[in-house]
Coordinates of N, CA, C and O in Angstrom, one line a residue:
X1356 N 98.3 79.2 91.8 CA 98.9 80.3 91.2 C 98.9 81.5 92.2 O 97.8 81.8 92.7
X1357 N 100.0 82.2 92.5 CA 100.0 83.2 93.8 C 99.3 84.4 92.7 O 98.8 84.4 91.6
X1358 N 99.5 85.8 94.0 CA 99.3 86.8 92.9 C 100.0 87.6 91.7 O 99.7 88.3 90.8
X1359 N 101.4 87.1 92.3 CA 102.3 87.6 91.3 C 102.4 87.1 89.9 O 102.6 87.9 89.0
X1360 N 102.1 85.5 89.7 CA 102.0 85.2 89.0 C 100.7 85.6 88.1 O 100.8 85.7 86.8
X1361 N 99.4 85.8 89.0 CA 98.4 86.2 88.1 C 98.7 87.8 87.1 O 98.2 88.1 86.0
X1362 N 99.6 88.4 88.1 CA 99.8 89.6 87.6 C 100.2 89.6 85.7 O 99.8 90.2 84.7
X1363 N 101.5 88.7 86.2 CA 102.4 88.2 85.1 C 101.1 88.0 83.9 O 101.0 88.6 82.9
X1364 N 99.9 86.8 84.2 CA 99.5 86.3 83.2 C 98.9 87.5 82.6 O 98.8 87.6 81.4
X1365 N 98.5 88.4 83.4 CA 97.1 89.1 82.9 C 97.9 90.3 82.5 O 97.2 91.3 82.5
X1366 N 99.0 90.6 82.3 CA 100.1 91.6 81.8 C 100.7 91.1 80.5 O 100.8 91.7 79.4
X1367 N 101.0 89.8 80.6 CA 101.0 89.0 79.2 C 100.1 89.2 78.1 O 100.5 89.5 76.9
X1368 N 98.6 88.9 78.7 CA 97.8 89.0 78.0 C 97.7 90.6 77.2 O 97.7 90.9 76.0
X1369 N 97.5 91.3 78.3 CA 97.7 93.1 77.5 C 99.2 93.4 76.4 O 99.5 94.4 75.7
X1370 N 99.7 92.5 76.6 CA 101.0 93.0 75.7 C 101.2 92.4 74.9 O 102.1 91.5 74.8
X1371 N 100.1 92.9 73.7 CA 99.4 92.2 72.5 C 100.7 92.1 71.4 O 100.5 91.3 70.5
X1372 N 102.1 92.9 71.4 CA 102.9 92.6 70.6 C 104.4 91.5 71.0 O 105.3 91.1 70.2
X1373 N 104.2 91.1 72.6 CA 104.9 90.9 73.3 C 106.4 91.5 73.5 O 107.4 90.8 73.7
X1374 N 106.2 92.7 73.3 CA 107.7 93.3 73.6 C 108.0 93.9 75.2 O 108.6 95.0 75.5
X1375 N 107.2 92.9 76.3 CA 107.3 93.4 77.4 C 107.2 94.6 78.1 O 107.6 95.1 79.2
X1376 N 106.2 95.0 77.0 CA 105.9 96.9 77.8 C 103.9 96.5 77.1 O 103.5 95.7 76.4
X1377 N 103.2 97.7 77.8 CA 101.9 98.1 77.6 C 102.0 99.1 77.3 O 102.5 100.0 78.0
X1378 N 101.5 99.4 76.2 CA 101.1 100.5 75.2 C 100.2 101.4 75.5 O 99.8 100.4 75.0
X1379 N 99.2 102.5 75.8 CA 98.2 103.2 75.8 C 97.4 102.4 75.2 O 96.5 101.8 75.8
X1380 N 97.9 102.4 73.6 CA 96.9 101.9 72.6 C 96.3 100.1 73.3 O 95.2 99.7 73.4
X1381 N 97.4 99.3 73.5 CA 97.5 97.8 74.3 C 96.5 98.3 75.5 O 95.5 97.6 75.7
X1382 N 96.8 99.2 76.1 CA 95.6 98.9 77.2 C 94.4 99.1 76.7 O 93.5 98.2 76.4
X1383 N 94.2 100.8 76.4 CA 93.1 100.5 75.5 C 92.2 99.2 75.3 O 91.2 98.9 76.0
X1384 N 92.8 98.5 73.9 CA 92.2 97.5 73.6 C 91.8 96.2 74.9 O 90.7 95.8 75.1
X1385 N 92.8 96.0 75.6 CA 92.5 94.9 76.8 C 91.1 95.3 77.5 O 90.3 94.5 77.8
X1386 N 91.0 96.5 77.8 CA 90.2 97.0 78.6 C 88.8 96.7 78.0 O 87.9 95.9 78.4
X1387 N 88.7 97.5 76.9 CA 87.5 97.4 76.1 C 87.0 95.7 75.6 O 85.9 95.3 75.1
X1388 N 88.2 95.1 75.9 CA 87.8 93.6 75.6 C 87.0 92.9 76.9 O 86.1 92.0 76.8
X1389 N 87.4 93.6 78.2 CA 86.7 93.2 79.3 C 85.8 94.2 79.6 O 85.5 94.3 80.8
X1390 N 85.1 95.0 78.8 CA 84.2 95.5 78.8 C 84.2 96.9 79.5 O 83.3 97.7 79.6
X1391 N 85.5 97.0 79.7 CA 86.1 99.1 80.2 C 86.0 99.7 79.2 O 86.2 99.1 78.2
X1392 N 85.7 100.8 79.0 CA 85.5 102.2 78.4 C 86.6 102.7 78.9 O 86.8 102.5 80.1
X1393 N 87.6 103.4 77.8 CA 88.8 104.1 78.0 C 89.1 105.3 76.3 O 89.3 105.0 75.1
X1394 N 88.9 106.1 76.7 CA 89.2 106.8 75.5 C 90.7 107.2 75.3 O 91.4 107.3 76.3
X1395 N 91.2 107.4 74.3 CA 92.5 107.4 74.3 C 93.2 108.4 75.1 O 94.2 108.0 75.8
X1396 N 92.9 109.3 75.1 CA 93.7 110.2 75.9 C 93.6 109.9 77.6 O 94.3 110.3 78.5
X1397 N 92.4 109.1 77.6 CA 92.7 108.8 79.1 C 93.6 107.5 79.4 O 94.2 107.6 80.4
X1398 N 93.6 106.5 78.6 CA 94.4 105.7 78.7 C 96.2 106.1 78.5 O 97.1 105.7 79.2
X1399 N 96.3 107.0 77.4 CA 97.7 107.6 77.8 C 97.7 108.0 78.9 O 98.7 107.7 79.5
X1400 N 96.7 108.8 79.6 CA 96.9 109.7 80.7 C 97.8 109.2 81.7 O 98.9 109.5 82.3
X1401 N 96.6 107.5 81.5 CA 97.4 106.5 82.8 C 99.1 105.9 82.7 O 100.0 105.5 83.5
X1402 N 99.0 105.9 81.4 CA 100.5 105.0 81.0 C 101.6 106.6 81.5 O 102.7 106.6 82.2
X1403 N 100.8 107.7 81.0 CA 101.9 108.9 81.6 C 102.3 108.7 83.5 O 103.3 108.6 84.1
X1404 N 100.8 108.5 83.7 CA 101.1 108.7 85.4 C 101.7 107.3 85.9 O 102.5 107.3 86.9
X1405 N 101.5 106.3 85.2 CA 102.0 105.1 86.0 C 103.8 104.9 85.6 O 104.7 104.7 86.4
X1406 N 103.8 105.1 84.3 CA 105.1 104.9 83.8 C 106.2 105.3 84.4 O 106.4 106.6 84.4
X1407 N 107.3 104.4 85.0 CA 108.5 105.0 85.9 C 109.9 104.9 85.5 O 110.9 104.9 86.2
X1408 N 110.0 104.9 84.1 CA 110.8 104.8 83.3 C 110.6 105.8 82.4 O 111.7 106.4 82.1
X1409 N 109.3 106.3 81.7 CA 110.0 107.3 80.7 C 109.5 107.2 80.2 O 108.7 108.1 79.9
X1410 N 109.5 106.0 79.5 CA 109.3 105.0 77.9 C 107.6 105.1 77.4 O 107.1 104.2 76.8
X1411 N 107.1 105.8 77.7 CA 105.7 106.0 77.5 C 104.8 105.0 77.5 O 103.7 105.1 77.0
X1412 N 105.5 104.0 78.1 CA 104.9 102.3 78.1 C 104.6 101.8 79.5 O 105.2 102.5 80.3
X1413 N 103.9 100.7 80.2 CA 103.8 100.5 81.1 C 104.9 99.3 81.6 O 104.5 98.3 81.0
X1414 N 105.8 99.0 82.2 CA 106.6 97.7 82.0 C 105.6 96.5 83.3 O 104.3 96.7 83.4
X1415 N 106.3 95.6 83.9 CA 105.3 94.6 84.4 C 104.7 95.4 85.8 O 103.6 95.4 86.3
X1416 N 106.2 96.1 86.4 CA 105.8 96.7 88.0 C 105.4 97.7 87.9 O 105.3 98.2 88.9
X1417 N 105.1 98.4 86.8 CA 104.2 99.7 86.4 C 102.8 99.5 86.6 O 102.1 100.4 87.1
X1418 N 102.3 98.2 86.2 CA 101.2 97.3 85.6 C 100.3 97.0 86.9 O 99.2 97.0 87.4
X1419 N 101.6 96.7 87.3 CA 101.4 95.6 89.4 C 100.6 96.9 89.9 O 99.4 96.7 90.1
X1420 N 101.3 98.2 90.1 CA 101.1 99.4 90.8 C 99.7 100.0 90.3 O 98.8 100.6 90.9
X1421 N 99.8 99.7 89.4 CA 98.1 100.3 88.3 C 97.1 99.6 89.0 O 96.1 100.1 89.3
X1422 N 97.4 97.7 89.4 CA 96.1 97.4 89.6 C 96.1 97.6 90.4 O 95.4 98.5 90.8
X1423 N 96.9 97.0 91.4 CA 97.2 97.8 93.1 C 96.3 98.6 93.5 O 95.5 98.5 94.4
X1424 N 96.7 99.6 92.8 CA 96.0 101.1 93.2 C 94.4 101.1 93.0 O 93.6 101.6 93.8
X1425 N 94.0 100.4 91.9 CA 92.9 100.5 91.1 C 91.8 99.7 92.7 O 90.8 100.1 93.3
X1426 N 92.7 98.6 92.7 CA 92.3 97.5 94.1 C 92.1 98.4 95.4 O 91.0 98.7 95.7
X1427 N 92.8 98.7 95.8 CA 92.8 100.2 96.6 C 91.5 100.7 96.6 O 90.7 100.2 97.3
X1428 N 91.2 101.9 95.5 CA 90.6 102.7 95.4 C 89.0 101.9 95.6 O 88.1 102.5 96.1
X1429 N 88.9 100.7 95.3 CA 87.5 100.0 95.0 C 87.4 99.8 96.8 O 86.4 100.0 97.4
X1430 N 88.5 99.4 97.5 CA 88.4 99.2 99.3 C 87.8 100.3 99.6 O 86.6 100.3 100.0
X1431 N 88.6 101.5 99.3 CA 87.9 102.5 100.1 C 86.4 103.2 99.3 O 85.7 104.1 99.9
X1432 N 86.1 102.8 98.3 CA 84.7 103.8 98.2 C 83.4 101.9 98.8 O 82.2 102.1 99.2
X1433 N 84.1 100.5 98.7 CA 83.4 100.1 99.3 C 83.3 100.5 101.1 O 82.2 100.5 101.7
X1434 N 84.3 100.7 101.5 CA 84.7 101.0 103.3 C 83.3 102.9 102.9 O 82.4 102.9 103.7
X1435 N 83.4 103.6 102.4 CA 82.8 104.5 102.2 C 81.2 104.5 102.0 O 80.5 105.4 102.3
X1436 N 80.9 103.2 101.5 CA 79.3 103.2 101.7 C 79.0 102.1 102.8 O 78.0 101.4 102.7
X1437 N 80.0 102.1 103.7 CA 79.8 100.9 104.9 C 79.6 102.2 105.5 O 78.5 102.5 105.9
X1438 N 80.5 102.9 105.4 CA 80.6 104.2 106.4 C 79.1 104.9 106.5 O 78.5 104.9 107.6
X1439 N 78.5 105.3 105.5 CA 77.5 106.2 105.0 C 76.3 105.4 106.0 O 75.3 105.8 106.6
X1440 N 76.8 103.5 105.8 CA 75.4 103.1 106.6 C 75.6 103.5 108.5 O 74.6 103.4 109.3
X1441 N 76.5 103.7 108.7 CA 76.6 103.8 110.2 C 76.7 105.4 110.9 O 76.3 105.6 112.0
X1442 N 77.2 106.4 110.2 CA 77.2 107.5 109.8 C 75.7 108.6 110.1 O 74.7 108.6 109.5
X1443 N 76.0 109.5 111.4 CA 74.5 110.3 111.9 C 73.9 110.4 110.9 O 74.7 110.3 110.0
X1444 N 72.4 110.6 110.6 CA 71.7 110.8 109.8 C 71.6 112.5 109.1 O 71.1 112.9 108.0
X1445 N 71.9 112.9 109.6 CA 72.3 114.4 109.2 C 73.4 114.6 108.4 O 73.7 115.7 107.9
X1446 N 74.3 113.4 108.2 CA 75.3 113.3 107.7 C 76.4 114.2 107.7 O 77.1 114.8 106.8
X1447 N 76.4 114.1 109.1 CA 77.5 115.0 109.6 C 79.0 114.2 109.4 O 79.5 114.3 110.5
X1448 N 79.7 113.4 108.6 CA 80.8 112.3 108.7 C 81.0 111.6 109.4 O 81.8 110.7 109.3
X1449 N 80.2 111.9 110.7 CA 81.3 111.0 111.4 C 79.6 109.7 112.2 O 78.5 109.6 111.8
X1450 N 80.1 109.0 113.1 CA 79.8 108.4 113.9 C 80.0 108.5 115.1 O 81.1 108.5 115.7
X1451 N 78.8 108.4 115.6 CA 78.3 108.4 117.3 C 78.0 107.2 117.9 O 77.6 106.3 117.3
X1452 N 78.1 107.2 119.2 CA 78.0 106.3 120.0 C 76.3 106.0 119.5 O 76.1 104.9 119.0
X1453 N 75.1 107.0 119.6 CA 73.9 106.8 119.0 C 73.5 106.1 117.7 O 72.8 105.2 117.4
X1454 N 74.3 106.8 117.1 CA 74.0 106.4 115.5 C 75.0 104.7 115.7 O 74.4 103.8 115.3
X1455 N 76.0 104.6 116.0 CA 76.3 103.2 115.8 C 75.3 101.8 116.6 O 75.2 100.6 116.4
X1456 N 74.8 102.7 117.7 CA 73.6 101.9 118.5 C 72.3 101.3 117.5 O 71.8 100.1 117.5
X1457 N 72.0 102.5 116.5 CA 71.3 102.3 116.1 C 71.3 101.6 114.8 O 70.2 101.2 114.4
X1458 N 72.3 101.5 114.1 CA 72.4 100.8 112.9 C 73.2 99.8 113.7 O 73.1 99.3 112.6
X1459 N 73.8 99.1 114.5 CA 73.9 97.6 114.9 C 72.1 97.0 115.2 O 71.9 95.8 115.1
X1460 N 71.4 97.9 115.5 CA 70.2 97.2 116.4 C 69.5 97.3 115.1 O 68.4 96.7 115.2
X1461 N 69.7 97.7 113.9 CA 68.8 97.6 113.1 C 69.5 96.3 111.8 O 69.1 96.1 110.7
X1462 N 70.4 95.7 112.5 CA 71.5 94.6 111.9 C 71.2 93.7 112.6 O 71.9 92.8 112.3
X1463 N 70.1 93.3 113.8 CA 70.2 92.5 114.7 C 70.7 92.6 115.8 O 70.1 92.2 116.8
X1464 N 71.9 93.4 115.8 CA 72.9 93.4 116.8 C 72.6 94.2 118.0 O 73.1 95.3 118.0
X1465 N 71.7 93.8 119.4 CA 71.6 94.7 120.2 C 72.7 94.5 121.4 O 73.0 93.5 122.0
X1466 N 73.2 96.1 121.3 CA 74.2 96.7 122.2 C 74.1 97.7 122.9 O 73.3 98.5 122.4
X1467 N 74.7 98.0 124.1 CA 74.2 98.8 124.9 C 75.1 100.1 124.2 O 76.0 100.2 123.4
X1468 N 74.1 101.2 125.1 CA 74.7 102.4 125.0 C 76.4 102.4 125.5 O 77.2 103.0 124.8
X1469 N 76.9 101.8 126.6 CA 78.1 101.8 126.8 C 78.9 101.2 126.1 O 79.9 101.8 125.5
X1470 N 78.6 100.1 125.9 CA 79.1 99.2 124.5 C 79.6 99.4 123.4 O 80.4 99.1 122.6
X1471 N 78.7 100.1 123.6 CA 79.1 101.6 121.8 C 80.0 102.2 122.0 O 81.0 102.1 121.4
X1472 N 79.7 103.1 122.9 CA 80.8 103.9 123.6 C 82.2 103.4 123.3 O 83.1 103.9 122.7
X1473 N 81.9 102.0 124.1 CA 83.6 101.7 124.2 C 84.0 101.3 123.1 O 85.1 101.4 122.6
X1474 N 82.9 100.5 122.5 CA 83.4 100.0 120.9 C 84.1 101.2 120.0 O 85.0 101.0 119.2
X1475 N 83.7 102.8 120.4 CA 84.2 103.6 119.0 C 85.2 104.4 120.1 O 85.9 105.3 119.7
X1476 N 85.2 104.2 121.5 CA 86.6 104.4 122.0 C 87.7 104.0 121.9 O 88.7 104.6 122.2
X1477 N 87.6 102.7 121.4 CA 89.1 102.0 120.8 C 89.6 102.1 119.5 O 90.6 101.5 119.1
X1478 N 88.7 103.0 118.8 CA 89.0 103.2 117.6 C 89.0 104.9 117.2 O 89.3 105.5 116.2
X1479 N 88.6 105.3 118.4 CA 88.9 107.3 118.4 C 90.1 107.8 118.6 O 90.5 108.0 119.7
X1480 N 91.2 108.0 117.1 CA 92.3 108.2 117.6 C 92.5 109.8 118.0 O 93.5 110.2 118.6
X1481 N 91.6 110.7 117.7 CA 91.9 112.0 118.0 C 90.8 112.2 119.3 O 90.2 113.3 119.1
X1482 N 90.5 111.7 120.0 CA 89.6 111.6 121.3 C 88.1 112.4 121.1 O 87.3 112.6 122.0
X1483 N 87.9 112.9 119.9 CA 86.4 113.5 120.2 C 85.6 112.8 120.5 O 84.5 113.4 120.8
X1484 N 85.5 111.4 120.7 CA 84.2 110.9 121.1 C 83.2 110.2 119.8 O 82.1 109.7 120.0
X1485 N 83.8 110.5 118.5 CA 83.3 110.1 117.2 C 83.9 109.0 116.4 O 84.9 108.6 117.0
X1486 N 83.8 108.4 115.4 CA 84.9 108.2 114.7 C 84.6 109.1 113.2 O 83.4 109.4 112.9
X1487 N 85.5 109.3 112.6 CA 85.3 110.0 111.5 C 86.2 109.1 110.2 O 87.1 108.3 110.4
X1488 N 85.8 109.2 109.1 CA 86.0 108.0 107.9 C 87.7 107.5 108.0 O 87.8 106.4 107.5
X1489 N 88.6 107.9 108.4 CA 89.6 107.3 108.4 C 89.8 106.7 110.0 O 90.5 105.6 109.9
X1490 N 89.6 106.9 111.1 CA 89.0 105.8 112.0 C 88.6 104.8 111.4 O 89.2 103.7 111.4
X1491 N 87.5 105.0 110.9 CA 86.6 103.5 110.4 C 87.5 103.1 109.9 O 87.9 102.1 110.5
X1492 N 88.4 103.5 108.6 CA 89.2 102.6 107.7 C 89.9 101.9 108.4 O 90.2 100.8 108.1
X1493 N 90.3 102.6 109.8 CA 91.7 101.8 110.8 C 90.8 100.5 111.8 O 91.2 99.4 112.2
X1494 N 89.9 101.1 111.8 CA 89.1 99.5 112.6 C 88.3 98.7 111.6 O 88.0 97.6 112.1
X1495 N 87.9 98.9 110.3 CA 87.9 97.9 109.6 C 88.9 97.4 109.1 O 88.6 96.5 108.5
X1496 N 90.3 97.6 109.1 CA 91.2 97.0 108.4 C 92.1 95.8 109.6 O 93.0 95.1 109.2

């Protein structure tokens, strides 16, 4: 089964009257069946912001774009506590040739000082010599 299709099933499933739209109230309920907390007005909130039609309902590519995003959002706060482990101790955002020396070597991984260097030189797109969280995102992805 690809993803599109999973989409399909698990959009089926929320469209508890089957009139091919998701309701506030339809999500609602789906959610809280898989164990999400959604209060009503936040669940309208979302059918308001997702909805590209009007119809105060979610249709199937409304649905797609919801989890999409949702999938999204979980990359980057996971890519965000990768960041935080490699990240100077002072927590200044960004990453140093030092600080990445030092959390590889405390992974096993021993690397030289230049090595580092060059490692977060091919990923410095504005040349300070750091990388800062959206670098990372571009060399983890």
């Amino acid at each position: 089964m690809d993803r599109k299709q999973q989409y399909e099933r698990v959009f089926c499933h929320f469209d508890g009257n089957g009139d091919g739209k998701i309701s506030p109230v339809e999500l609602r309920l789906c959610l809280g069946l898989l164990g999400g907390e959604i209060s009503a007005a936040e669940a309208e909130a979302v059918v308001v912001m997702m909805d590209s039609d009007g119809d105060s309902k979610l249709g199937l590519d409304d649905f797609v774009r919801l989890i999409e995003g949702t999938e999204e959002e979980e990359k980057v706060r996971d890519l965000r506590e990768a960041f935080k482990i490699y990240e100077m101790e002072d927590g200044s955002g960004c990453i140093t040739t030092r600080s990445l020396k030092r959390t590889l070597s405390k992974l096993g991984e021993k690397k030289s000082f230049d090595e580092c260097k060059s490692m977060i030189a091919r990923f410095d797109l504005n040349g300070d010599g750091v990388l800062n969280f959206e670098e990372f995102m571009v060399m983890m992805s």
